[in-house]
């Protein structure tokens, strides 16, 4: 069982990479579950709507707990059972998103958020975190070209998103790997595959 998380600012290519990793690992014969945060259970999808789509103003603390409620439900009901079942789980965002957006972006106190995060995850941490780095303007342009409608957080200004990007760039620790996401999709996939193949063990380090 391996828990892989793909992180990064808006439009970095996370969903594209998660889909590709899932397909590639399955082709290697691995049982893989891909999830997207926030979401993945009825409660988490409801929290996603409130966090990203609701027109009502909210306290930043309320926003934090919507993301954490979504995560708590997803971890307990989906991610943990899949890992216990021997599956590789690949998540599009996890706890580092909360540090980047709610701590660096919104300015909530880090130690308090980290404590709340531990409650939400039950202490589950990824084996591997791939952080896709992209300049804010390039990520926004990719979202625009893809025709994505902006949600509540994407509508924040470039100063907010620069703080988010810098939080990701300064992240370090066990299993954290930074990838330059301004490269071609193929180059990003190759860099990611080297890490995922090593983390999931039995896989050959074949060329993509
Ligand atoms: N949030 C989330 C918090 O504030 N706190 C939290 O704790 C959590 C979990 C979620 C929002 O919630 C916030 C952060 C977010 O604002 P979302 O709608 O789920 O929002 O979307 P995001 O996760 O933000 O994903 P994005 O839509 O920004 O994009 P991705 O997934 O990074 O990018 P992707 O793969 O959709 O690609 C975008 C476009 O770029 C192309 C793709 O084909 C696509 O068209 N692309 C590339 N083009 C050129 N070169 C490459 N290497 C490319 N890779 C992809």
PDB file of C-alpha atoms and ligand atoms in Angstrom:
ATOM      1  CA  UNK A   1       0.000   0.000   0.000  1.00  0.00           C
ATOM      2  CA  UNK A   2       1.289   3.421  -0.956  1.00  0.00           C
ATOM      3  CA  UNK A   3      -0.292   6.818  -0.517  1.00  0.00           C
ATOM      4  CA  UNK A   4       0.772   9.327  -3.184  1.00  0.00           C
ATOM      5  CA  UNK A   5      -0.373  12.961  -3.181  1.00  0.00           C
ATOM      6  CA  UNK A   6      -0.082  15.445  -6.048  1.00  0.00           C
ATOM      7  CA  UNK A   7      -0.044  19.074  -4.915  1.00  0.00           C
ATOM      8  CA  UNK A   8       0.529  22.528  -6.356  1.00  0.00           C
ATOM      9  CA  UNK A   9      -1.049  25.849  -7.274  1.00  0.00           C
ATOM     10  CA  UNK A  10      -3.971  26.419  -9.631  1.00  0.00           C
ATOM     11  CA  UNK A  11      -3.570  25.035 -13.139  1.00  0.00           C
ATOM     12  CA  UNK A  12      -0.280  23.270 -12.390  1.00  0.00           C
ATOM     13  CA  UNK A  13      -1.481  20.054 -14.056  1.00  0.00           C
ATOM     14  CA  UNK A  14      -2.366  18.011 -10.947  1.00  0.00           C
ATOM     15  CA  UNK A  15      -5.539  16.378 -12.289  1.00  0.00           C
ATOM     16  CA  UNK A  16      -3.849  15.591 -15.607  1.00  0.00           C
ATOM     17  CA  UNK A  17      -0.938  13.924 -13.798  1.00  0.00           C
ATOM     18  CA  UNK A  18      -3.161  12.016 -11.335  1.00  0.00           C
ATOM     19  CA  UNK A  19      -5.172  10.561 -14.232  1.00  0.00           C
ATOM     20  CA  UNK A  20      -1.994   9.575 -16.083  1.00  0.00           C
ATOM     21  CA  UNK A  21      -0.379   7.996 -13.019  1.00  0.00           C
ATOM     22  CA  UNK A  22      -3.556   6.007 -12.319  1.00  0.00           C
ATOM     23  CA  UNK A  23      -3.696   4.685 -15.866  1.00  0.00           C
ATOM     24  CA  UNK A  24       0.022   3.885 -15.944  1.00  0.00           C
ATOM     25  CA  UNK A  25       0.029   2.083 -12.596  1.00  0.00           C
ATOM     26  CA  UNK A  26      -3.032   0.038 -13.571  1.00  0.00           C
ATOM     27  CA  UNK A  27      -1.232  -0.965 -16.762  1.00  0.00           C
ATOM     28  CA  UNK A  28       1.523  -2.269 -14.461  1.00  0.00           C
ATOM     29  CA  UNK A  29      -1.082  -4.488 -12.803  1.00  0.00           C
ATOM     30  CA  UNK A  30      -1.507  -2.417  -9.645  1.00  0.00           C
ATOM     31  CA  UNK A  31      -4.849  -1.810  -7.921  1.00  0.00           C
ATOM     32  CA  UNK A  32      -5.164   1.972  -7.842  1.00  0.00           C
ATOM     33  CA  UNK A  33      -7.676   4.382  -6.386  1.00  0.00           C
ATOM     34  CA  UNK A  34      -7.580   8.038  -7.427  1.00  0.00           C
ATOM     35  CA  UNK A  35      -9.348  10.712  -5.370  1.00  0.00           C
ATOM     36  CA  UNK A  36      -9.763  14.464  -5.625  1.00  0.00           C
ATOM     37  CA  UNK A  37      -9.908  16.868  -2.689  1.00  0.00           C
ATOM     38  CA  UNK A  38     -12.224  18.257  -1.552  1.00  0.00           C
ATOM     39  CA  UNK A  39     -14.714  15.534  -2.514  1.00  0.00           C
ATOM     40  CA  UNK A  40     -15.152  11.813  -2.895  1.00  0.00           C
ATOM     41  CA  UNK A  41     -17.982  11.092  -0.410  1.00  0.00           C
ATOM     42  CA  UNK A  42     -21.473  12.623  -0.145  1.00  0.00           C
ATOM     43  CA  UNK A  43     -20.406  14.677   2.892  1.00  0.00           C
ATOM     44  CA  UNK A  44     -17.150  15.768   1.242  1.00  0.00           C
ATOM     45  CA  UNK A  45     -18.951  16.758  -1.977  1.00  0.00           C
ATOM     46  CA  UNK A  46     -21.435  18.809   0.058  1.00  0.00           C
ATOM     47  CA  UNK A  47     -18.535  20.509   1.887  1.00  0.00           C
ATOM     48  CA  UNK A  48     -16.851  21.169  -1.500  1.00  0.00           C
ATOM     49  CA  UNK A  49     -19.936  22.987  -2.748  1.00  0.00           C
ATOM     50  CA  UNK A  50     -20.083  25.124   0.406  1.00  0.00           C
ATOM     51  CA  UNK A  51     -16.339  25.859   0.345  1.00  0.00           C
ATOM     52  CA  UNK A  52     -16.002  26.671  -3.354  1.00  0.00           C
ATOM     53  CA  UNK A  53     -19.400  27.526  -4.823  1.00  0.00           C
ATOM     54  CA  UNK A  54     -21.520  29.106  -2.087  1.00  0.00           C
ATOM     55  CA  UNK A  55     -22.101  32.837  -2.530  1.00  0.00           C
ATOM     56  CA  UNK A  56     -22.328  33.407   1.224  1.00  0.00           C
ATOM     57  CA  UNK A  57     -19.415  35.216   2.845  1.00  0.00           C
ATOM     58  CA  UNK A  58     -17.734  33.153   5.518  1.00  0.00           C
ATOM     59  CA  UNK A  59     -15.072  33.382   8.183  1.00  0.00           C
ATOM     60  CA  UNK A  60     -11.716  31.937   7.102  1.00  0.00           C
ATOM     61  CA  UNK A  61     -12.030  29.541  10.051  1.00  0.00           C
ATOM     62  CA  UNK A  62     -15.326  28.276   8.642  1.00  0.00           C
ATOM     63  CA  UNK A  63     -13.664  27.718   5.256  1.00  0.00           C
ATOM     64  CA  UNK A  64     -10.871  25.777   6.981  1.00  0.00           C
ATOM     65  CA  UNK A  65     -13.303  23.433   8.694  1.00  0.00           C
ATOM     66  CA  UNK A  66     -15.233  22.783   5.477  1.00  0.00           C
ATOM     67  CA  UNK A  67     -12.021  21.496   3.853  1.00  0.00           C
ATOM     68  CA  UNK A  68     -11.163  19.516   6.989  1.00  0.00           C
ATOM     69  CA  UNK A  69     -14.663  18.006   7.248  1.00  0.00           C
ATOM     70  CA  UNK A  70     -14.321  16.839   3.652  1.00  0.00           C
ATOM     71  CA  UNK A  71     -10.898  15.364   4.380  1.00  0.00           C
ATOM     72  CA  UNK A  72     -11.936  13.580   7.571  1.00  0.00           C
ATOM     73  CA  UNK A  73     -14.784  11.803   5.791  1.00  0.00           C
ATOM     74  CA  UNK A  74     -12.672  10.906   2.751  1.00  0.00           C
ATOM     75  CA  UNK A  75      -9.802   9.541   4.853  1.00  0.00           C
ATOM     76  CA  UNK A  76     -11.933   7.402   7.130  1.00  0.00           C
ATOM     77  CA  UNK A  77     -14.426   6.119   4.585  1.00  0.00           C
ATOM     78  CA  UNK A  78     -12.357   5.848   1.403  1.00  0.00           C
ATOM     79  CA  UNK A  79      -8.578   6.331   1.676  1.00  0.00           C
ATOM     80  CA  UNK A  80      -7.839   4.230   4.774  1.00  0.00           C
ATOM     81  CA  UNK A  81      -9.974   1.271   3.633  1.00  0.00           C
ATOM     82  CA  UNK A  82      -8.308   1.320   0.196  1.00  0.00           C
ATOM     83  CA  UNK A  83      -4.804   1.408   1.696  1.00  0.00           C
ATOM     84  CA  UNK A  84      -5.744  -1.399   4.132  1.00  0.00           C
ATOM     85  CA  UNK A  85      -6.938  -3.319   1.081  1.00  0.00           C
ATOM     86  CA  UNK A  86      -3.497  -3.052  -0.524  1.00  0.00           C
ATOM     87  CA  UNK A  87      -4.403  -0.435  -3.108  1.00  0.00           C
ATOM     88  CA  UNK A  88      -2.180   2.418  -4.197  1.00  0.00           C
ATOM     89  CA  UNK A  89      -4.085   5.635  -3.464  1.00  0.00           C
ATOM     90  CA  UNK A  90      -3.306   8.766  -5.491  1.00  0.00           C
ATOM     91  CA  UNK A  91      -4.865  11.979  -4.190  1.00  0.00           C
ATOM     92  CA  UNK A  92      -5.272  15.243  -6.105  1.00  0.00           C
ATOM     93  CA  UNK A  93      -4.496  17.565  -3.115  1.00  0.00           C
ATOM     94  CA  UNK A  94      -4.300  16.715   0.621  1.00  0.00           C
ATOM     95  CA  UNK A  95      -3.026  18.388   3.807  1.00  0.00           C
ATOM     96  CA  UNK A  96      -0.386  20.558   2.159  1.00  0.00           C
ATOM     97  CA  UNK A  97      -3.197  22.358   0.289  1.00  0.00           C
ATOM     98  CA  UNK A  98      -4.576  23.467   3.653  1.00  0.00           C
ATOM     99  CA  UNK A  99      -1.174  24.782   4.723  1.00  0.00           C
ATOM    100  CA  UNK A 100      -0.697  26.593   1.391  1.00  0.00           C
ATOM    101  CA  UNK A 101      -4.196  28.093   1.063  1.00  0.00           C
ATOM    102  CA  UNK A 102      -5.552  28.499   4.602  1.00  0.00           C
ATOM    103  CA  UNK A 103      -2.247  29.253   6.396  1.00  0.00           C
ATOM    104  CA  UNK A 104      -0.112  31.035   3.748  1.00  0.00           C
ATOM    105  CA  UNK A 105      -3.076  32.301   1.720  1.00  0.00           C
ATOM    106  CA  UNK A 106      -5.630  33.212   4.401  1.00  0.00           C
ATOM    107  CA  UNK A 107      -3.189  33.834   7.258  1.00  0.00           C
ATOM    108  CA  UNK A 108      -4.607  31.338   9.780  1.00  0.00           C
ATOM    109  CA  UNK A 109      -2.143  30.290  12.524  1.00  0.00           C
ATOM    110  CA  UNK A 110      -0.017  27.371  11.385  1.00  0.00           C
ATOM    111  CA  UNK A 111       0.291  25.443  14.649  1.00  0.00           C
ATOM    112  CA  UNK A 112      -3.479  25.503  15.210  1.00  0.00           C
ATOM    113  CA  UNK A 113      -4.204  24.429  11.632  1.00  0.00           C
ATOM    114  CA  UNK A 114      -1.663  21.611  11.880  1.00  0.00           C
ATOM    115  CA  UNK A 115      -3.339  20.353  15.070  1.00  0.00           C
ATOM    116  CA  UNK A 116      -6.769  20.424  13.406  1.00  0.00           C
ATOM    117  CA  UNK A 117      -5.288  18.696  10.349  1.00  0.00           C
ATOM    118  CA  UNK A 118      -4.092  15.813  12.514  1.00  0.00           C
ATOM    119  CA  UNK A 119      -7.641  15.333  13.795  1.00  0.00           C
ATOM    120  CA  UNK A 120      -9.008  15.341  10.233  1.00  0.00           C
ATOM    121  CA  UNK A 121      -6.475  12.845   8.887  1.00  0.00           C
ATOM    122  CA  UNK A 122      -6.175  10.680  12.003  1.00  0.00           C
ATOM    123  CA  UNK A 123      -2.425  11.160  11.531  1.00  0.00           C
ATOM    124  CA  UNK A 124      -2.354   9.714   7.997  1.00  0.00           C
ATOM    125  CA  UNK A 125       0.518  11.209   5.993  1.00  0.00           C
ATOM    126  CA  UNK A 126       1.487  10.561   2.375  1.00  0.00           C
ATOM    127  CA  UNK A 127       4.411   8.272   1.502  1.00  0.00           C
ATOM    128  CA  UNK A 128       5.174  10.522  -1.457  1.00  0.00           C
ATOM    129  CA  UNK A 129       4.097  14.098  -2.207  1.00  0.00           C
ATOM    130  CA  UNK A 130       4.758  15.450  -5.698  1.00  0.00           C
ATOM    131  CA  UNK A 131       4.588  19.257  -5.715  1.00  0.00           C
ATOM    132  CA  UNK A 132       4.047  20.679  -9.194  1.00  0.00           C
ATOM    133  CA  UNK A 133       5.497  24.183  -9.361  1.00  0.00           C
ATOM    134  CA  UNK A 134       4.173  26.722 -11.853  1.00  0.00           C
ATOM    135  CA  UNK A 135       4.234  30.544 -12.028  1.00  0.00           C
ATOM    136  CA  UNK A 136       0.822  31.973 -11.037  1.00  0.00           C
ATOM    137  CA  UNK A 137       0.211  33.614 -14.423  1.00  0.00           C
ATOM    138  CA  UNK A 138       1.026  30.433 -16.358  1.00  0.00           C
ATOM    139  CA  UNK A 139      -1.281  28.322 -14.163  1.00  0.00           C
ATOM    140  CA  UNK A 140      -4.119  30.846 -14.515  1.00  0.00           C
ATOM    141  CA  UNK A 141      -3.636  30.921 -18.292  1.00  0.00           C
ATOM    142  CA  UNK A 142      -3.842  27.125 -18.448  1.00  0.00           C
ATOM    143  CA  UNK A 143      -7.110  27.214 -16.491  1.00  0.00           C
ATOM    144  CA  UNK A 144      -8.464  29.911 -18.818  1.00  0.00           C
ATOM    145  CA  UNK A 145      -7.498  27.955 -21.931  1.00  0.00           C
ATOM    146  CA  UNK A 146      -9.154  24.853 -20.474  1.00  0.00           C
ATOM    147  CA  UNK A 147     -12.363  26.910 -20.055  1.00  0.00           C
ATOM    148  CA  UNK A 148     -12.527  26.364 -16.276  1.00  0.00           C
ATOM    149  CA  UNK A 149     -15.101  28.513 -14.450  1.00  0.00           C
ATOM    150  CA  UNK A 150     -13.412  30.287 -11.531  1.00  0.00           C
ATOM    151  CA  UNK A 151     -14.426  29.218  -8.016  1.00  0.00           C
ATOM    152  CA  UNK A 152     -14.298  31.316  -4.853  1.00  0.00           C
ATOM    153  CA  UNK A 153     -10.593  30.673  -4.206  1.00  0.00           C
ATOM    154  CA  UNK A 154      -9.476  30.939  -7.819  1.00  0.00           C
ATOM    155  CA  UNK A 155     -11.013  34.433  -7.885  1.00  0.00           C
ATOM    156  CA  UNK A 156      -8.494  35.607  -5.247  1.00  0.00           C
ATOM    157  CA  UNK A 157      -5.838  38.008  -6.584  1.00  0.00           C
ATOM    158  CA  UNK A 158      -2.283  37.218  -7.700  1.00  0.00           C
ATOM    159  CA  UNK A 159      -0.823  38.273  -4.312  1.00  0.00           C
ATOM    160  CA  UNK A 160      -2.851  35.540  -2.595  1.00  0.00           C
ATOM    161  CA  UNK A 161      -1.866  32.957  -5.189  1.00  0.00           C
ATOM    162  CA  UNK A 162       1.798  33.999  -5.002  1.00  0.00           C
ATOM    163  CA  UNK A 163       1.745  33.305  -1.235  1.00  0.00           C
ATOM    164  CA  UNK A 164       0.218  29.902  -2.015  1.00  0.00           C
ATOM    165  CA  UNK A 165       2.909  29.150  -4.586  1.00  0.00           C
ATOM    166  CA  UNK A 166       5.708  30.222  -2.224  1.00  0.00           C
ATOM    167  CA  UNK A 167       4.309  28.000   0.552  1.00  0.00           C
ATOM    168  CA  UNK A 168       4.517  25.039  -1.806  1.00  0.00           C
ATOM    169  CA  UNK A 169       8.017  25.987  -2.944  1.00  0.00           C
ATOM    170  CA  UNK A 170       9.264  26.122   0.643  1.00  0.00           C
ATOM    171  CA  UNK A 171       7.723  22.787   1.655  1.00  0.00           C
ATOM    172  CA  UNK A 172      10.244  20.120   2.599  1.00  0.00           C
ATOM    173  CA  UNK A 173      10.328  16.878   4.518  1.00  0.00           C
ATOM    174  CA  UNK A 174      10.199  13.123   4.083  1.00  0.00           C
ATOM    175  CA  UNK A 175       8.778  12.069   0.728  1.00  0.00           C
ATOM    176  CA  UNK A 176       8.341  15.584  -0.648  1.00  0.00           C
ATOM    177  CA  UNK A 177       9.554  16.046  -4.233  1.00  0.00           C
ATOM    178  CA  UNK A 178       9.335  19.247  -6.301  1.00  0.00           C
ATOM    179  CA  UNK A 179       8.718  19.049 -10.058  1.00  0.00           C
ATOM    180  CA  UNK A 180       8.928  21.925 -12.550  1.00  0.00           C
ATOM    181  CA  UNK A 181       5.419  21.837 -14.024  1.00  0.00           C
ATOM    182  CA  UNK A 182       6.155  24.426 -16.692  1.00  0.00           C
ATOM    183  CA  UNK A 183       7.806  21.601 -18.660  1.00  0.00           C
ATOM    184  CA  UNK A 184       5.882  19.561 -21.243  1.00  0.00           C
ATOM    185  CA  UNK A 185       3.323  17.031 -19.985  1.00  0.00           C
ATOM    186  CA  UNK A 186       5.691  14.234 -21.021  1.00  0.00           C
ATOM    187  CA  UNK A 187       8.619  15.682 -19.053  1.00  0.00           C
ATOM    188  CA  UNK A 188       6.408  16.143 -15.970  1.00  0.00           C
ATOM    189  CA  UNK A 189       5.134  12.567 -16.316  1.00  0.00           C
ATOM    190  CA  UNK A 190       8.676  11.194 -16.598  1.00  0.00           C
ATOM    191  CA  UNK A 191       9.834  13.073 -13.501  1.00  0.00           C
ATOM    192  CA  UNK A 192       6.774  11.929 -11.549  1.00  0.00           C
ATOM    193  CA  UNK A 193       7.036   8.342 -12.732  1.00  0.00           C
ATOM    194  CA  UNK A 194      10.601   7.997 -11.459  1.00  0.00           C
ATOM    195  CA  UNK A 195       9.389   8.884  -7.956  1.00  0.00           C
ATOM    196  CA  UNK A 196       6.176   6.859  -8.046  1.00  0.00           C
ATOM    197  CA  UNK A 197       7.908   3.777  -9.429  1.00  0.00           C
ATOM    198  CA  UNK A 198      10.454   3.947  -6.616  1.00  0.00           C
ATOM    199  CA  UNK A 199       7.802   4.564  -3.935  1.00  0.00           C
ATOM    200  CA  UNK A 200       5.550   1.743  -5.061  1.00  0.00           C
ATOM    201  CA  UNK A 201       8.440  -0.689  -4.997  1.00  0.00           C
ATOM    202  CA  UNK A 202       7.632  -3.621  -7.224  1.00  0.00           C
ATOM    203  CA  UNK A 203       7.487  -1.506 -10.345  1.00  0.00           C
ATOM    204  CA  UNK A 204      10.120  -1.366 -13.000  1.00  0.00           C
ATOM    205  CA  UNK A 205      11.724   2.005 -13.612  1.00  0.00           C
ATOM    206  CA  UNK A 206      10.718   1.782 -17.230  1.00  0.00           C
ATOM    207  CA  UNK A 207      10.817   4.730 -19.556  1.00  0.00           C
ATOM    208  CA  UNK A 208       7.463   6.443 -20.179  1.00  0.00           C
TER     209      UNK A 208
HETATM  210  N1  LIG B   1      -8.351  24.093  -1.480  1.00  0.00           N
HETATM  211  C1  LIG B   1      -8.318  22.733  -1.522  1.00  0.00           C
HETATM  212  C2  LIG B   1      -8.054  24.790  -0.288  1.00  0.00           C
HETATM  213  O1  LIG B   1      -8.108  26.020  -0.240  1.00  0.00           O
HETATM  214  N2  LIG B   1      -7.713  24.065   0.823  1.00  0.00           N
HETATM  215  C3  LIG B   1      -7.684  22.679   0.832  1.00  0.00           C
HETATM  216  O2  LIG B   1      -7.374  22.071   1.883  1.00  0.00           O
HETATM  217  C4  LIG B   1      -7.998  22.007  -0.396  1.00  0.00           C
HETATM  218  C5  LIG B   1      -7.970  20.501  -0.458  1.00  0.00           C
HETATM  219  C6  LIG B   1      -9.931  23.088  -5.394  1.00  0.00           C
HETATM  220  C7  LIG B   1      -9.747  24.429  -4.693  1.00  0.00           C
HETATM  221  O3  LIG B   1      -9.818  24.235  -3.305  1.00  0.00           O
HETATM  222  C8  LIG B   1      -8.717  24.849  -2.677  1.00  0.00           C
HETATM  223  C9  LIG B   1      -7.643  24.915  -3.716  1.00  0.00           C
HETATM  224  C10 LIG B   1      -8.403  25.077  -4.999  1.00  0.00           C
HETATM  225  O4  LIG B   1      -8.606  26.462  -5.251  1.00  0.00           O
HETATM  226  P1  LIG B   1     -10.377  22.319  -7.873  1.00  0.00           P
HETATM  227  O5  LIG B   1     -11.491  22.800  -8.733  1.00  0.00           O
HETATM  228  O6  LIG B   1     -10.472  20.948  -7.331  1.00  0.00           O
HETATM  229  O7  LIG B   1     -10.154  23.375  -6.718  1.00  0.00           O
HETATM  230  O8  LIG B   1      -9.157  22.505  -8.784  1.00  0.00           O
HETATM  231  P2  LIG B   1      -7.617  22.521  -8.545  1.00  0.00           P
HETATM  232  O9  LIG B   1      -7.193  21.467  -7.614  1.00  0.00           O
HETATM  233  O10 LIG B   1      -7.237  23.918  -8.185  1.00  0.00           O
HETATM  234  O11 LIG B   1      -7.100  22.130  -9.965  1.00  0.00           O
HETATM  235  P3  LIG B   1      -6.932  23.088 -11.213  1.00  0.00           P
HETATM  236  O12 LIG B   1      -8.201  23.133 -11.970  1.00  0.00           O
HETATM  237  O13 LIG B   1      -6.352  24.377 -10.808  1.00  0.00           O
HETATM  238  O14 LIG B   1      -5.926  22.478 -12.119  1.00  0.00           O
HETATM  239  P4  LIG B   1      -4.872  21.276 -12.076  1.00  0.00           P
HETATM  240  O15 LIG B   1      -5.568  20.022 -11.686  1.00  0.00           O
HETATM  241  O16 LIG B   1      -3.626  21.623 -11.398  1.00  0.00           O
HETATM  242  O17 LIG B   1      -4.548  21.269 -13.644  1.00  0.00           O
HETATM  243  P5  LIG B   1      -5.187  20.367 -14.809  1.00  0.00           P
HETATM  244  O18 LIG B   1      -4.552  19.047 -14.783  1.00  0.00           O
HETATM  245  O19 LIG B   1      -6.654  20.472 -14.760  1.00  0.00           O
HETATM  246  O20 LIG B   1      -4.604  21.155 -16.056  1.00  0.00           O
HETATM  247  C11 LIG B   1      -5.071  22.428 -16.418  1.00  0.00           C
HETATM  248  C12 LIG B   1      -4.877  22.576 -17.940  1.00  0.00           C
HETATM  249  O21 LIG B   1      -3.493  22.584 -18.230  1.00  0.00           O
HETATM  250  C13 LIG B   1      -3.149  21.535 -19.152  1.00  0.00           C
HETATM  251  C14 LIG B   1      -4.281  20.522 -19.043  1.00  0.00           C
HETATM  252  O22 LIG B   1      -4.437  19.775 -20.250  1.00  0.00           O
HETATM  253  C15 LIG B   1      -5.479  21.432 -18.755  1.00  0.00           C
HETATM  254  O23 LIG B   1      -5.994  21.940 -19.956  1.00  0.00           O
HETATM  255  N3  LIG B   1      -1.849  21.004 -18.744  1.00  0.00           N
HETATM  256  C16 LIG B   1      -0.691  21.353 -19.359  1.00  0.00           C
HETATM  257  N4  LIG B   1      -0.427  22.178 -20.393  1.00  0.00           N
HETATM  258  C17 LIG B   1       0.868  22.310 -20.766  1.00  0.00           C
HETATM  259  N5  LIG B   1       1.909  21.652 -20.157  1.00  0.00           N
HETATM  260  C18 LIG B   1       1.691  20.824 -19.113  1.00  0.00           C
HETATM  261  N6  LIG B   1       2.716  20.208 -18.504  1.00  0.00           N
HETATM  262  C19 LIG B   1       0.331  20.648 -18.666  1.00  0.00           C
HETATM  263  N7  LIG B   1      -0.252  19.913 -17.679  1.00  0.00           N
HETATM  264  C20 LIG B   1      -1.577  20.152 -17.742  1.00  0.00           C
END
